[in-house]
PDB file of C-alpha atoms in Angstrom:
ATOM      1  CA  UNK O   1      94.440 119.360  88.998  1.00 77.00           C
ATOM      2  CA  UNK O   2      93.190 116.817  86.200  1.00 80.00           C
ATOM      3  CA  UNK O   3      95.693 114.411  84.934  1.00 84.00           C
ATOM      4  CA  UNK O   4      98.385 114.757  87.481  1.00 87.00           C
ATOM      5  CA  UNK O   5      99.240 113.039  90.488  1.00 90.00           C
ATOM      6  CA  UNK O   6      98.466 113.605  94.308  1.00 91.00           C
ATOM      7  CA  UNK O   7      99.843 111.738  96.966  1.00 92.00           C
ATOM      8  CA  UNK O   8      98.095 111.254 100.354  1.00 92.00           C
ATOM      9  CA  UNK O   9     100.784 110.948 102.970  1.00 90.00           C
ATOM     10  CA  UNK O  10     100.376 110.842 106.652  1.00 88.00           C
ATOM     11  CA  UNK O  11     101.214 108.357 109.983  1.00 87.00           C
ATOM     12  CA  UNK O  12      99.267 105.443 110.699  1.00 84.00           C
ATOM     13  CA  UNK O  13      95.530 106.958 112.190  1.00 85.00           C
ATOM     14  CA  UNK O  14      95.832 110.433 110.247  1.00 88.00           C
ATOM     15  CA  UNK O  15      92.844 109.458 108.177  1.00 87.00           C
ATOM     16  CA  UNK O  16      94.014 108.545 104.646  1.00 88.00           C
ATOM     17  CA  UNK O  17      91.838 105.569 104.085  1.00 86.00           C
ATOM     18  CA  UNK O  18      89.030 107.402 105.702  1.00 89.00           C
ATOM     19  CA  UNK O  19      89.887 110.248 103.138  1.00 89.00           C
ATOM     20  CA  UNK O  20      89.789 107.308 100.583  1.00 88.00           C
ATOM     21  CA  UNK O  21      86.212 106.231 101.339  1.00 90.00           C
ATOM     22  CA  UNK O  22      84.774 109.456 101.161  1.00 92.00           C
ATOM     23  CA  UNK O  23      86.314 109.753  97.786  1.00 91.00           C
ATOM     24  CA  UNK O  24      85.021 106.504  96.322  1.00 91.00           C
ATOM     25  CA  UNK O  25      81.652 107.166  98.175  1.00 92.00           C
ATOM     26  CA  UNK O  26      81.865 104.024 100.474  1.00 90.00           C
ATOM     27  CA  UNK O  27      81.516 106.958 103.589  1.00 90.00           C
ATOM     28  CA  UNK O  28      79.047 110.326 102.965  1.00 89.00           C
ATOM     29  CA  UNK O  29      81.165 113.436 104.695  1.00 90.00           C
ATOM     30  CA  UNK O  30      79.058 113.944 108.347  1.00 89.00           C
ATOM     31  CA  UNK O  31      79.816 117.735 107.330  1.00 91.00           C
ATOM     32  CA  UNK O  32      81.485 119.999 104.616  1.00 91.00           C
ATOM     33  CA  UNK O  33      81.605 118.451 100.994  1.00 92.00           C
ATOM     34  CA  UNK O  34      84.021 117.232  98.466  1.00 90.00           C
ATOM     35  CA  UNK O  35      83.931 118.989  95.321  1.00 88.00           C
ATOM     36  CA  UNK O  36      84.972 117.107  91.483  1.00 86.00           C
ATOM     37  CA  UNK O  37      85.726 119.828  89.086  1.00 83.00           C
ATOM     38  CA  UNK O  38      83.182 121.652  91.064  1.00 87.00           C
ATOM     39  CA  UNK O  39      80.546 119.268  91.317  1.00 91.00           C
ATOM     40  CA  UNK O  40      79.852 118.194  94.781  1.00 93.00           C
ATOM     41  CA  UNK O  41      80.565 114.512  95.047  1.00 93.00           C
ATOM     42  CA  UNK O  42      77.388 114.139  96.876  1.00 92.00           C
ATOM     43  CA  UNK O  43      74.951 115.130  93.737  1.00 93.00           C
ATOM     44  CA  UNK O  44      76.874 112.662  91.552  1.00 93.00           C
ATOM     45  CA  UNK O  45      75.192 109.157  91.379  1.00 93.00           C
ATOM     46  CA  UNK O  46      77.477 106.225  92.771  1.00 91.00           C
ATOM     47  CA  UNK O  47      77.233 104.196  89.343  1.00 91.00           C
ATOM     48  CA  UNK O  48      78.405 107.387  87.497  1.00 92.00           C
ATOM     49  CA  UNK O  49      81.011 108.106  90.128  1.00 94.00           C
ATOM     50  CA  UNK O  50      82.468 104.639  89.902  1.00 92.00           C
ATOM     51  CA  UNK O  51      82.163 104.099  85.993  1.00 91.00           C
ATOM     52  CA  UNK O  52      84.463 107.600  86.306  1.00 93.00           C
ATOM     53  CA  UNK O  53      86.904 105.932  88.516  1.00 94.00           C
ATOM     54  CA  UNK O  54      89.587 102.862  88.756  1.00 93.00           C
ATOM     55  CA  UNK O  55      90.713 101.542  92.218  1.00 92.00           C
ATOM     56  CA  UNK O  56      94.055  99.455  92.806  1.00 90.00           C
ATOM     57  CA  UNK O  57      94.129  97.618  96.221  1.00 85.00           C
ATOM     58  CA  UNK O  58      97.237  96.978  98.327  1.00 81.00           C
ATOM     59  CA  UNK O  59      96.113  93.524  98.017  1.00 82.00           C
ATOM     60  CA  UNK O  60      96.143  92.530  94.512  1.00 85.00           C
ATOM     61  CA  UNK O  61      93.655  89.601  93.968  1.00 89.00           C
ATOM     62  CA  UNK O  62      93.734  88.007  91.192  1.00 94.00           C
ATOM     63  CA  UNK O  63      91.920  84.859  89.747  1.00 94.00           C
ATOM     64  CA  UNK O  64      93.769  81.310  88.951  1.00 95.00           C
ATOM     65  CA  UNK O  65      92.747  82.837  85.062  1.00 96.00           C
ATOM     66  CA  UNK O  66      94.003  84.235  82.512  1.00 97.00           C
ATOM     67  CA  UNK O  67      95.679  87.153  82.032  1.00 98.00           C
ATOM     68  CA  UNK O  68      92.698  88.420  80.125  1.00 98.00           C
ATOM     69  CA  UNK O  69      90.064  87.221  82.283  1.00 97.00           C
ATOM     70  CA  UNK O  70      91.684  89.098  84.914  1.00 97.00           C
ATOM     71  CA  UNK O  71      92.692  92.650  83.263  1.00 97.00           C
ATOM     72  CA  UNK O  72      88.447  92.775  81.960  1.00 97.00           C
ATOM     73  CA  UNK O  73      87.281  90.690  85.331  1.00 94.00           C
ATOM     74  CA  UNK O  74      84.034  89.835  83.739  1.00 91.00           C
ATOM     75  CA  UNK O  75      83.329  93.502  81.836  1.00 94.00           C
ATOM     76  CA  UNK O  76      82.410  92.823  78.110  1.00 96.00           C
ATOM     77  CA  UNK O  77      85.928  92.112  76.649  1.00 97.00           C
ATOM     78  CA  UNK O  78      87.622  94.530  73.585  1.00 97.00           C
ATOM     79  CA  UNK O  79      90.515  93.149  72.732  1.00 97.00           C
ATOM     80  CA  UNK O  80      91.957  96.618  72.082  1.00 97.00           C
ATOM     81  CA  UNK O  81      91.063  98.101  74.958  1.00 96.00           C
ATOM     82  CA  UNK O  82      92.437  95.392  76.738  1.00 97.00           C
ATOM     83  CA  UNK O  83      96.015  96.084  74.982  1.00 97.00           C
ATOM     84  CA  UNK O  84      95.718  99.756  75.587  1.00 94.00           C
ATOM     85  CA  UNK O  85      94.927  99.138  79.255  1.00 95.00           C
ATOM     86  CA  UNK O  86      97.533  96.675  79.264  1.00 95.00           C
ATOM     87  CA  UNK O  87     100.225  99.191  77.605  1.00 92.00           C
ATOM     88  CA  UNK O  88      99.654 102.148  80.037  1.00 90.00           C
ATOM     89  CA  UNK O  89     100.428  99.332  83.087  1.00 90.00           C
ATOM     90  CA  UNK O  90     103.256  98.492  81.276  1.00 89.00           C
ATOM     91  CA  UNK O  91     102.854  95.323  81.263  1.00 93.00           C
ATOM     92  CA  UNK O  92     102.249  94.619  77.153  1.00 95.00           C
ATOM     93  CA  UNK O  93     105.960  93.638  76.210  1.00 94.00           C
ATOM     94  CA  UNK O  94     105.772  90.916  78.951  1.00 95.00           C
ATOM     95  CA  UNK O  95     102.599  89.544  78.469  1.00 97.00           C
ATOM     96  CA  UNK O  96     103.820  89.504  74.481  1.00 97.00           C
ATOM     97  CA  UNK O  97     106.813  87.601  75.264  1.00 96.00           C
ATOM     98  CA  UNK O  98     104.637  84.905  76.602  1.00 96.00           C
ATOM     99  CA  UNK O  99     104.225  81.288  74.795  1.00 95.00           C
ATOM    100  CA  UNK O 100     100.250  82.116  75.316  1.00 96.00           C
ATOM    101  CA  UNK O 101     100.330  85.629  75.930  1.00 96.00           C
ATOM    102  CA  UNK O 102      96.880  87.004  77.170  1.00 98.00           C
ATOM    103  CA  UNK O 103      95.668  83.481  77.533  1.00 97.00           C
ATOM    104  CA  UNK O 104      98.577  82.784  79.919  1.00 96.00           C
ATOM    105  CA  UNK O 105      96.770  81.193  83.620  1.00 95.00           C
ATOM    106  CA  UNK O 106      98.629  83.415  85.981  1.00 95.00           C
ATOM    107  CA  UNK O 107      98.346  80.759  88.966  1.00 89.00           C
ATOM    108  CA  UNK O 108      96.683  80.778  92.350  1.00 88.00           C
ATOM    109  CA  UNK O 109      96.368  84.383  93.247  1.00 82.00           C
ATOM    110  CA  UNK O 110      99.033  85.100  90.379  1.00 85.00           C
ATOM    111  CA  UNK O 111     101.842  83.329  91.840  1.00 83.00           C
ATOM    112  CA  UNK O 112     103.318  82.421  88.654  1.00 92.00           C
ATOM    113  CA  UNK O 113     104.042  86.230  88.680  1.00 92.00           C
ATOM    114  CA  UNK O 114     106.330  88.681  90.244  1.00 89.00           C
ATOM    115  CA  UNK O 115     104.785  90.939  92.742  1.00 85.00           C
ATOM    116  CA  UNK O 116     105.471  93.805  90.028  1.00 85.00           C
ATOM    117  CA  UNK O 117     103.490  92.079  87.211  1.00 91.00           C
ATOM    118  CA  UNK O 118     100.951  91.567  89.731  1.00 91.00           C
ATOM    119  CA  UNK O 119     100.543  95.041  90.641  1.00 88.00           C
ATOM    120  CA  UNK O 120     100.854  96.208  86.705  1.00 90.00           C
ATOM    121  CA  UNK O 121      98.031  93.297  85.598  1.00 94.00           C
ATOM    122  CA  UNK O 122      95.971  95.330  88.374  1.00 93.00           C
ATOM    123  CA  UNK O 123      96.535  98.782  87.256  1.00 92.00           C
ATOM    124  CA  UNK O 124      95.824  97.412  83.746  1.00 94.00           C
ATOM    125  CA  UNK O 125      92.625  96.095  84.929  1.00 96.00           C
ATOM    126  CA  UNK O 126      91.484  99.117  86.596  1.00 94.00           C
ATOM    127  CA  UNK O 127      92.731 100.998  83.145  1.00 94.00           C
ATOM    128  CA  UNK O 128      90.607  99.014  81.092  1.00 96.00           C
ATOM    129  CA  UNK O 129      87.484 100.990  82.103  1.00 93.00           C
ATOM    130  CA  UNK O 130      89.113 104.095  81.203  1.00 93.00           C
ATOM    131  CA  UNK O 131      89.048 105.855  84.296  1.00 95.00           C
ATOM    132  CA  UNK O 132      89.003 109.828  84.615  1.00 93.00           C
ATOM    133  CA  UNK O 133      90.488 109.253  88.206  1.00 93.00           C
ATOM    134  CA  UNK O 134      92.519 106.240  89.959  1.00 93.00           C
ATOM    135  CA  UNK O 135      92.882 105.528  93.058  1.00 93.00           C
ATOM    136  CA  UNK O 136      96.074 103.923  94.353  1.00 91.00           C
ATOM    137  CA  UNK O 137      95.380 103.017  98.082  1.00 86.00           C
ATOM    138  CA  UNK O 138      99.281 101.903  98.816  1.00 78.00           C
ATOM    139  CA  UNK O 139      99.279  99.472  96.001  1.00 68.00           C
ATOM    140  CA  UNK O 140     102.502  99.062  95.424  1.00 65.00           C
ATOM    141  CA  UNK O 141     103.709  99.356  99.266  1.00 64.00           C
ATOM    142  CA  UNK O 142     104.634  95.585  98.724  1.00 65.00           C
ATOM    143  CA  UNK O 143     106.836  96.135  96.232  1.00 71.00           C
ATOM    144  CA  UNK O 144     110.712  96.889  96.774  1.00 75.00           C
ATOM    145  CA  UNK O 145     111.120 100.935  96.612  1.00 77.00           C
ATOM    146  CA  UNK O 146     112.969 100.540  93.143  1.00 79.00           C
ATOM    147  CA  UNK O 147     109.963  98.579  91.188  1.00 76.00           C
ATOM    148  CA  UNK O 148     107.653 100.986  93.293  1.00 77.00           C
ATOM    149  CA  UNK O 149     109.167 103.880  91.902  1.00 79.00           C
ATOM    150  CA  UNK O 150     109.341 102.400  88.216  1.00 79.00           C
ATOM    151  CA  UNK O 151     105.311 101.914  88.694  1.00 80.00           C
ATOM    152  CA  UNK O 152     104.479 105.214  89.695  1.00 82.00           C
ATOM    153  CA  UNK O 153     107.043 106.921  86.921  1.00 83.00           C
ATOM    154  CA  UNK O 154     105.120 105.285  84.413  1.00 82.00           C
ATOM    155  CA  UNK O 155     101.727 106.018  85.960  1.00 84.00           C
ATOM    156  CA  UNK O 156     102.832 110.065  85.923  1.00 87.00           C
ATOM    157  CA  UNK O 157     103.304 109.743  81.996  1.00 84.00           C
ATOM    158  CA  UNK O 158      99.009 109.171  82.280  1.00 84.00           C
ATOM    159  CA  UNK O 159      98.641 112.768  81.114  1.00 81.00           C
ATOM    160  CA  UNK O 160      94.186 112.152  81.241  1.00 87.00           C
ATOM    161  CA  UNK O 161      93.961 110.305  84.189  1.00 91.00           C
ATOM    162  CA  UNK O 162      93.681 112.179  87.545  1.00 91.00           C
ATOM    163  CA  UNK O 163      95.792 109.918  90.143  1.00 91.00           C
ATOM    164  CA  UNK O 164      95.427 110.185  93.857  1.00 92.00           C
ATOM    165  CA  UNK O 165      97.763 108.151  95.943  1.00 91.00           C
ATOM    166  CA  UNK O 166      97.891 106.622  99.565  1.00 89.00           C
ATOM    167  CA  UNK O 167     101.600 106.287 100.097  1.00 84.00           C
ATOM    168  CA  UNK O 168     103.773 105.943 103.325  1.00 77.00           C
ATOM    169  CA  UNK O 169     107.150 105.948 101.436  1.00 77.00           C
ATOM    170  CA  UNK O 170     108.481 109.711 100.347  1.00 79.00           C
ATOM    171  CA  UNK O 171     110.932 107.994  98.286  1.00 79.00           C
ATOM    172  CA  UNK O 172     108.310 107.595  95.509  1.00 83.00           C
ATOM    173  CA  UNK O 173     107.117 111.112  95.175  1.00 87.00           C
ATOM    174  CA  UNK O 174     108.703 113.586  92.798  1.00 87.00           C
ATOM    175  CA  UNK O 175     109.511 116.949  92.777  1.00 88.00           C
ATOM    176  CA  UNK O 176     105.870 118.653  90.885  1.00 84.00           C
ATOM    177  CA  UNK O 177     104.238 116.023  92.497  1.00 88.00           C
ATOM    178  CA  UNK O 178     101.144 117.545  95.462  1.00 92.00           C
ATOM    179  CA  UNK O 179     101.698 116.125  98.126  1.00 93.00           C
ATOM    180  CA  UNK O 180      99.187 116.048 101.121  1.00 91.00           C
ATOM    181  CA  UNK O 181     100.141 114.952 104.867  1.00 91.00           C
ATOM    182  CA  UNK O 182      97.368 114.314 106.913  1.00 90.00           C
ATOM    183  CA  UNK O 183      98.276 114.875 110.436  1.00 85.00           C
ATOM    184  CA  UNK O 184      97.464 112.128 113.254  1.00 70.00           C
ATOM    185  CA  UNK O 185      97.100 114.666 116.139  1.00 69.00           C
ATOM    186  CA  UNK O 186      93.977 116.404 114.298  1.00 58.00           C
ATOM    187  CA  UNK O 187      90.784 115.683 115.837  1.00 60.00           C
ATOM    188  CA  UNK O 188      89.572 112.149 114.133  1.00 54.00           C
ATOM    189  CA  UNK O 189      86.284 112.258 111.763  1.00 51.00           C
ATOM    190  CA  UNK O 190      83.519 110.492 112.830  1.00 52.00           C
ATOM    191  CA  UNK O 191      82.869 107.219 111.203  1.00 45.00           C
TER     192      UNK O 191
END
């Protein structure tokens, strides 16, 4: 259902980054269809589809920037937005505390940050376009399971953004939350 959160759960080989490309239309289904609020995903145009949606990577890249230049990663920048985005990652009262705040250089791939204000600069950057739907494809599976869980507690108070999760921990998933497990002994999709 819109604005809650489903995890995608499943062994290694079960599918759930195949699942993932079909969703962000980086794989067309070889049969059946996926549907979006009844649409099929197939009769929406990729640019629409992807100005609809926000992706966060396991591997959080970010530039030896700013933190601005890399929450609006070369969009045209709104200051506002950039807060808002930056509140929902919960990640505005640290960048505030900051001597230089949003104009802080984060470092060579943001080493001058933990691994949990990477992963919130890159949920705030994939918040700033105001996603209907965000994808989490185990982006926080680096994280220890008690700043993972602090991430994804503040991602369920998103009440208008649709989440859908890649996740191998259980730990992180709440009672309410869907849950689907993709089983590895099903017959594999073709490619």
């Amino acid at each position: 259902p819109g604005g809650s959160i489903a995890f995608i759960t499943g062994p290694t080989g079960s599918g759930k980054t195949t699942l993932f490309r079909l969703a962000l239309k980086s794989l067309e289904p070889g049969e059946g269809r996926i549907l979006i609020d009844g649409v099929d995903l197939a009769a929406i145009k990729r640019e629409s589809w992807y100005d609809a949606v926000g992706v966060v990577p396991q591997d959080v890249m970010l530039l030896n920037d700013t933190l601005a230049a890399n929450i609006v990663l070369g969009r045209v920048f709104d200051a506002e937005r950039m807060r808002r985005a930056a509140a929902r990652a919960s990640i505005l009262d640290f960048i505030e505390k900051l001597d230089d705040g949003f104009e802080t250089t984060v470092g060579e791939r943001g080493l001058k940050l933990s691994g949990g204000e990477r992963q919130r600069v890159s949920i705030a950057r994939a918040l700033y376009g105001d996603p209907k739907v965000l994808f989490l494809d185990e982006a926080s599976s680096a994280l220890d399971e008690t700043t993972e869980s602090q991430i994804m507690d503040e991602l369920r108070q998103l009440e208008d953004v649709t989440i859908l999760a890649i996740t191998h921990r259980r730990s992180i998933i709440r009672p309410g939350d869907q849950v689907v497990t993709l089983d590895a002994s099903a017959e594999p999709l073709e490619a």
